[in-house]
Amino acid sequence: MSLQPCRPPPELVLVNETAAHGPAIEALLDRAFGPGRFAKVSERVREFADFAQDLSFCAVEGDTVVGVVRMWRVAAGDQPIVFLGPLAVEATERRAGLGAMLVERACEASRDADEAAVVLVGDLPYFQRVGFAVAPGVSLPGPVDARRVLFRAFRDVALQGMIQPR
């Protein structure tokens, strides 16, 4: 009888997104959100925002992308900030805190890059756990429930106005 050597599964690591991750990320986003993702107000923001690759991360296990968080440089009124989204995690990896880990890593990178704040559209009960609160003075270019527009500030800033290009 031949015994196969036991080896640990590939380790999960968070890495900066690169162009090589693009096809795997798009496939993950399609699985997570379906074609309706292109109709969301967050997509309107991404159409004019500058992609912040240095602040965007993938969760990679071996050669497989199992999670992603993307960041975009925008302004709220005339205050430069970053916009978070999309955030997606493979269905098999959910409930283990990977989404929160990705958000934390992207926020740490944003703070380290001297960004003032992060804004996103999401569920308060989920994002409140990682320091987000409702951003009452911020609006987006399209219809969105104001209770889902959230922010996390890294310094004392008053976020007011429409999300727009920097």
PDB file of C-alpha atoms in Angstrom:
ATOM      1  CA  MET A   1       0.000   0.000   0.000  1.00  0.00           C
ATOM      2  CA  SER A   2       1.358   3.383  -1.020  1.00  0.00           C
ATOM      3  CA  LEU A   3       0.810   6.336   1.248  1.00  0.00           C
ATOM      4  CA  GLN A   4       0.523   9.777  -0.244  1.00  0.00           C
ATOM      5  CA  PRO A   5       2.502  12.392   1.649  1.00  0.00           C
ATOM      6  CA  CYS A   6       0.257  14.800   3.499  1.00  0.00           C
ATOM      7  CA  ARG A   7       0.820  18.396   2.632  1.00  0.00           C
ATOM      8  CA  PRO A   8      -1.021  21.451   3.827  1.00  0.00           C
ATOM      9  CA  PRO A   9      -3.419  23.202   1.485  1.00  0.00           C
ATOM     10  CA  PRO A  10      -2.149  26.385  -0.186  1.00  0.00           C
ATOM     11  CA  GLU A  11      -2.019  29.298   2.187  1.00  0.00           C
ATOM     12  CA  LEU A  12      -4.415  32.193   1.726  1.00  0.00           C
ATOM     13  CA  VAL A  13      -2.578  35.480   1.159  1.00  0.00           C
ATOM     14  CA  LEU A  14      -3.713  39.043   0.484  1.00  0.00           C
ATOM     15  CA  VAL A  15      -1.854  40.653  -2.412  1.00  0.00           C
ATOM     16  CA  ASN A  16      -2.175  43.847  -4.391  1.00  0.00           C
ATOM     17  CA  GLU A  17      -4.325  43.365  -7.449  1.00  0.00           C
ATOM     18  CA  THR A  18      -2.406  43.133 -10.720  1.00  0.00           C
ATOM     19  CA  ALA A  19      -3.521  42.999 -14.346  1.00  0.00           C
ATOM     20  CA  ALA A  20      -2.892  39.245 -14.268  1.00  0.00           C
ATOM     21  CA  HIS A  21      -5.725  38.882 -11.729  1.00  0.00           C
ATOM     22  CA  GLY A  22      -8.203  40.626 -14.056  1.00  0.00           C
ATOM     23  CA  PRO A  23      -9.914  37.635 -15.717  1.00  0.00           C
ATOM     24  CA  ALA A  24     -10.265  35.725 -12.424  1.00  0.00           C
ATOM     25  CA  ILE A  25     -11.668  38.829 -10.705  1.00  0.00           C
ATOM     26  CA  GLU A  26     -14.226  39.421 -13.454  1.00  0.00           C
ATOM     27  CA  ALA A  27     -15.343  35.786 -13.213  1.00  0.00           C
ATOM     28  CA  LEU A  28     -15.633  36.070  -9.418  1.00  0.00           C
ATOM     29  CA  LEU A  29     -17.656  39.300  -9.713  1.00  0.00           C
ATOM     30  CA  ASP A  30     -19.970  37.652 -12.256  1.00  0.00           C
ATOM     31  CA  ARG A  31     -20.578  34.750  -9.860  1.00  0.00           C
ATOM     32  CA  ALA A  32     -21.066  37.037  -6.863  1.00  0.00           C
ATOM     33  CA  PHE A  33     -23.296  39.706  -8.417  1.00  0.00           C
ATOM     34  CA  GLY A  34     -24.501  38.499 -11.809  1.00  0.00           C
ATOM     35  CA  PRO A  35     -25.178  40.826 -14.728  1.00  0.00           C
ATOM     36  CA  GLY A  36     -27.173  43.195 -12.500  1.00  0.00           C
ATOM     37  CA  ARG A  37     -23.930  44.548 -11.082  1.00  0.00           C
ATOM     38  CA  PHE A  38     -23.599  46.875 -14.064  1.00  0.00           C
ATOM     39  CA  ALA A  39     -26.903  48.606 -13.240  1.00  0.00           C
ATOM     40  CA  LYS A  40     -25.933  49.663  -9.712  1.00  0.00           C
ATOM     41  CA  VAL A  41     -25.153  53.256  -8.748  1.00  0.00           C
ATOM     42  CA  SER A  42     -21.692  52.130  -7.593  1.00  0.00           C
ATOM     43  CA  GLU A  43     -20.945  51.217 -11.202  1.00  0.00           C
ATOM     44  CA  ARG A  44     -21.754  54.829 -12.217  1.00  0.00           C
ATOM     45  CA  VAL A  45     -19.021  55.938  -9.798  1.00  0.00           C
ATOM     46  CA  ARG A  46     -16.537  53.429 -11.202  1.00  0.00           C
ATOM     47  CA  GLU A  47     -17.193  54.759 -14.715  1.00  0.00           C
ATOM     48  CA  PHE A  48     -15.572  58.105 -13.858  1.00  0.00           C
ATOM     49  CA  ALA A  49     -13.328  57.243 -10.909  1.00  0.00           C
ATOM     50  CA  ASP A  50      -9.597  56.555 -11.115  1.00  0.00           C
ATOM     51  CA  PHE A  51      -8.833  52.935 -10.240  1.00  0.00           C
ATOM     52  CA  ALA A  52      -6.500  52.761  -7.226  1.00  0.00           C
ATOM     53  CA  GLN A  53      -4.634  49.551  -7.947  1.00  0.00           C
ATOM     54  CA  ASP A  54      -2.209  50.250  -5.104  1.00  0.00           C
ATOM     55  CA  LEU A  55      -5.139  50.191  -2.648  1.00  0.00           C
ATOM     56  CA  SER A  56      -6.951  47.184  -4.193  1.00  0.00           C
ATOM     57  CA  PHE A  57      -6.366  43.627  -2.982  1.00  0.00           C
ATOM     58  CA  CYS A  58      -7.032  40.020  -3.873  1.00  0.00           C
ATOM     59  CA  ALA A  59      -7.245  37.044  -1.556  1.00  0.00           C
ATOM     60  CA  VAL A  60      -5.292  34.317  -3.332  1.00  0.00           C
ATOM     61  CA  GLU A  61      -5.048  30.648  -2.429  1.00  0.00           C
ATOM     62  CA  GLY A  62      -2.410  28.983  -4.569  1.00  0.00           C
ATOM     63  CA  ASP A  63      -3.156  30.376  -8.033  1.00  0.00           C
ATOM     64  CA  THR A  64      -6.859  30.946  -7.332  1.00  0.00           C
ATOM     65  CA  VAL A  65      -8.433  34.331  -6.564  1.00  0.00           C
ATOM     66  CA  VAL A  66     -11.029  33.703  -3.834  1.00  0.00           C
ATOM     67  CA  GLY A  67     -11.761  37.313  -2.879  1.00  0.00           C
ATOM     68  CA  VAL A  68     -11.297  40.869  -4.078  1.00  0.00           C
ATOM     69  CA  VAL A  69     -11.744  44.431  -2.895  1.00  0.00           C
ATOM     70  CA  ARG A  70     -11.301  47.316  -5.312  1.00  0.00           C
ATOM     71  CA  MET A  71     -10.698  50.979  -4.491  1.00  0.00           C
ATOM     72  CA  TRP A  72     -11.248  54.099  -6.612  1.00  0.00           C
ATOM     73  CA  ARG A  73     -10.004  57.671  -6.185  1.00  0.00           C
ATOM     74  CA  VAL A  74     -12.884  60.167  -6.094  1.00  0.00           C
ATOM     75  CA  ALA A  75     -13.976  63.251  -4.174  1.00  0.00           C
ATOM     76  CA  ALA A  76     -16.947  63.950  -1.922  1.00  0.00           C
ATOM     77  CA  GLY A  77     -17.649  67.526  -2.888  1.00  0.00           C
ATOM     78  CA  ASP A  78     -14.112  68.881  -3.015  1.00  0.00           C
ATOM     79  CA  GLN A  79     -12.637  66.486  -0.404  1.00  0.00           C
ATOM     80  CA  PRO A  80     -10.429  63.789  -2.008  1.00  0.00           C
ATOM     81  CA  ILE A  81     -11.384  60.318  -0.744  1.00  0.00           C
ATOM     82  CA  VAL A  82     -11.534  56.733  -1.992  1.00  0.00           C
ATOM     83  CA  PHE A  83     -14.584  54.679  -2.952  1.00  0.00           C
ATOM     84  CA  LEU A  84     -14.654  51.000  -1.993  1.00  0.00           C
ATOM     85  CA  GLY A  85     -16.253  48.430  -4.237  1.00  0.00           C
ATOM     86  CA  PRO A  86     -16.842  45.917  -5.353  1.00  0.00           C
ATOM     87  CA  LEU A  87     -16.068  43.544  -2.519  1.00  0.00           C
ATOM     88  CA  ALA A  88     -16.587  39.884  -3.411  1.00  0.00           C
ATOM     89  CA  VAL A  89     -15.668  36.558  -1.838  1.00  0.00           C
ATOM     90  CA  GLU A  90     -16.209  33.077  -3.282  1.00  0.00           C
ATOM     91  CA  ALA A  91     -19.312  31.439  -1.805  1.00  0.00           C
ATOM     92  CA  THR A  92     -17.189  28.611  -0.374  1.00  0.00           C
ATOM     93  CA  GLU A  93     -15.032  31.121   1.537  1.00  0.00           C
ATOM     94  CA  ARG A  94     -17.799  33.227   3.105  1.00  0.00           C
ATOM     95  CA  ARG A  95     -18.494  33.310   6.823  1.00  0.00           C
ATOM     96  CA  ALA A  96     -14.809  32.991   7.662  1.00  0.00           C
ATOM     97  CA  GLY A  97     -14.191  36.753   7.882  1.00  0.00           C
ATOM     98  CA  LEU A  98     -12.369  37.052   4.566  1.00  0.00           C
ATOM     99  CA  GLY A  99     -14.506  39.968   3.366  1.00  0.00           C
ATOM    100  CA  ALA A 100     -13.776  41.916   6.540  1.00  0.00           C
ATOM    101  CA  MET A 101     -10.052  41.089   6.192  1.00  0.00           C
ATOM    102  CA  LEU A 102     -10.044  42.480   2.648  1.00  0.00           C
ATOM    103  CA  VAL A 103     -11.864  45.656   3.737  1.00  0.00           C
ATOM    104  CA  GLU A 104      -9.447  46.145   6.634  1.00  0.00           C
ATOM    105  CA  ARG A 105      -6.415  45.701   4.373  1.00  0.00           C
ATOM    106  CA  ALA A 106      -7.775  48.176   1.801  1.00  0.00           C
ATOM    107  CA  CYS A 107      -8.575  50.687   4.558  1.00  0.00           C
ATOM    108  CA  GLU A 108      -5.099  50.300   6.093  1.00  0.00           C
ATOM    109  CA  ALA A 109      -3.524  50.919   2.688  1.00  0.00           C
ATOM    110  CA  SER A 110      -5.764  53.963   2.163  1.00  0.00           C
ATOM    111  CA  ARG A 111      -4.840  55.399   5.563  1.00  0.00           C
ATOM    112  CA  ASP A 112      -1.148  54.727   4.895  1.00  0.00           C
ATOM    113  CA  ALA A 113      -1.499  56.527   1.538  1.00  0.00           C
ATOM    114  CA  ASP A 114      -2.802  59.557   3.477  1.00  0.00           C
ATOM    115  CA  GLU A 115      -6.339  59.302   2.122  1.00  0.00           C
ATOM    116  CA  ALA A 116      -8.887  61.134   4.275  1.00  0.00           C
ATOM    117  CA  ALA A 117     -11.713  58.591   4.177  1.00  0.00           C
ATOM    118  CA  VAL A 118     -13.349  55.667   2.414  1.00  0.00           C
ATOM    119  CA  VAL A 119     -16.947  55.732   1.184  1.00  0.00           C
ATOM    120  CA  LEU A 120     -18.994  52.748   0.007  1.00  0.00           C
ATOM    121  CA  VAL A 121     -22.533  51.575  -0.606  1.00  0.00           C
ATOM    122  CA  GLY A 122     -23.372  48.624   1.626  1.00  0.00           C
ATOM    123  CA  ASP A 123     -25.182  47.157   4.607  1.00  0.00           C
ATOM    124  CA  LEU A 124     -24.478  48.992   7.862  1.00  0.00           C
ATOM    125  CA  PRO A 125     -24.656  45.884  10.100  1.00  0.00           C
ATOM    126  CA  TYR A 126     -21.869  44.245   8.062  1.00  0.00           C
ATOM    127  CA  PHE A 127     -19.591  47.257   7.554  1.00  0.00           C
ATOM    128  CA  GLN A 128     -20.119  48.763  11.018  1.00  0.00           C
ATOM    129  CA  ARG A 129     -17.980  45.891  12.352  1.00  0.00           C
ATOM    130  CA  VAL A 130     -15.004  47.349  10.468  1.00  0.00           C
ATOM    131  CA  GLY A 131     -15.530  50.974  11.452  1.00  0.00           C
ATOM    132  CA  PHE A 132     -18.063  52.329   8.935  1.00  0.00           C
ATOM    133  CA  ALA A 133     -21.030  54.596   9.717  1.00  0.00           C
ATOM    134  CA  VAL A 134     -23.743  56.287   7.691  1.00  0.00           C
ATOM    135  CA  ALA A 135     -22.442  59.254   5.650  1.00  0.00           C
ATOM    136  CA  PRO A 136     -25.435  61.616   5.802  1.00  0.00           C
ATOM    137  CA  GLY A 137     -23.864  64.435   3.789  1.00  0.00           C
ATOM    138  CA  VAL A 138     -22.675  62.293   0.867  1.00  0.00           C
ATOM    139  CA  SER A 139     -24.701  61.614  -2.276  1.00  0.00           C
ATOM    140  CA  LEU A 140     -24.052  59.489  -5.345  1.00  0.00           C
ATOM    141  CA  PRO A 141     -24.788  60.014  -9.041  1.00  0.00           C
ATOM    142  CA  GLY A 142     -28.011  58.011  -9.092  1.00  0.00           C
ATOM    143  CA  PRO A 143     -30.683  56.597  -6.834  1.00  0.00           C
ATOM    144  CA  VAL A 144     -29.452  54.911  -3.667  1.00  0.00           C
ATOM    145  CA  ASP A 145     -30.861  54.427  -0.188  1.00  0.00           C
ATOM    146  CA  ALA A 146     -29.028  57.100   1.863  1.00  0.00           C
ATOM    147  CA  ARG A 147     -28.807  54.648   4.805  1.00  0.00           C
ATOM    148  CA  ARG A 148     -26.509  52.470   2.647  1.00  0.00           C
ATOM    149  CA  VAL A 149     -23.991  55.250   1.892  1.00  0.00           C
ATOM    150  CA  LEU A 150     -21.298  54.599   4.486  1.00  0.00           C
ATOM    151  CA  PHE A 151     -17.917  56.078   5.367  1.00  0.00           C
ATOM    152  CA  ARG A 152     -14.836  55.464   7.479  1.00  0.00           C
ATOM    153  CA  ALA A 153     -12.625  58.495   8.142  1.00  0.00           C
ATOM    154  CA  PHE A 154      -8.924  58.394   8.965  1.00  0.00           C
ATOM    155  CA  ARG A 155      -8.780  61.985  10.175  1.00  0.00           C
ATOM    156  CA  ASP A 156     -11.230  64.714  11.102  1.00  0.00           C
ATOM    157  CA  VAL A 157     -13.025  65.536   7.845  1.00  0.00           C
ATOM    158  CA  ALA A 158     -16.531  66.696   7.066  1.00  0.00           C
ATOM    159  CA  LEU A 159     -17.729  64.746   4.068  1.00  0.00           C
ATOM    160  CA  GLN A 160     -20.337  66.714   2.134  1.00  0.00           C
ATOM    161  CA  GLY A 161     -21.573  66.629  -1.412  1.00  0.00           C
ATOM    162  CA  MET A 162     -21.748  64.477  -4.479  1.00  0.00           C
ATOM    163  CA  ILE A 163     -19.231  61.731  -5.190  1.00  0.00           C
ATOM    164  CA  GLN A 164     -17.407  62.967  -8.283  1.00  0.00           C
ATOM    165  CA  PRO A 165     -14.053  62.736 -10.094  1.00  0.00           C
ATOM    166  CA  ARG A 166     -11.046  64.181  -8.273  1.00  0.00           C
TER     167      ARG A 166
END
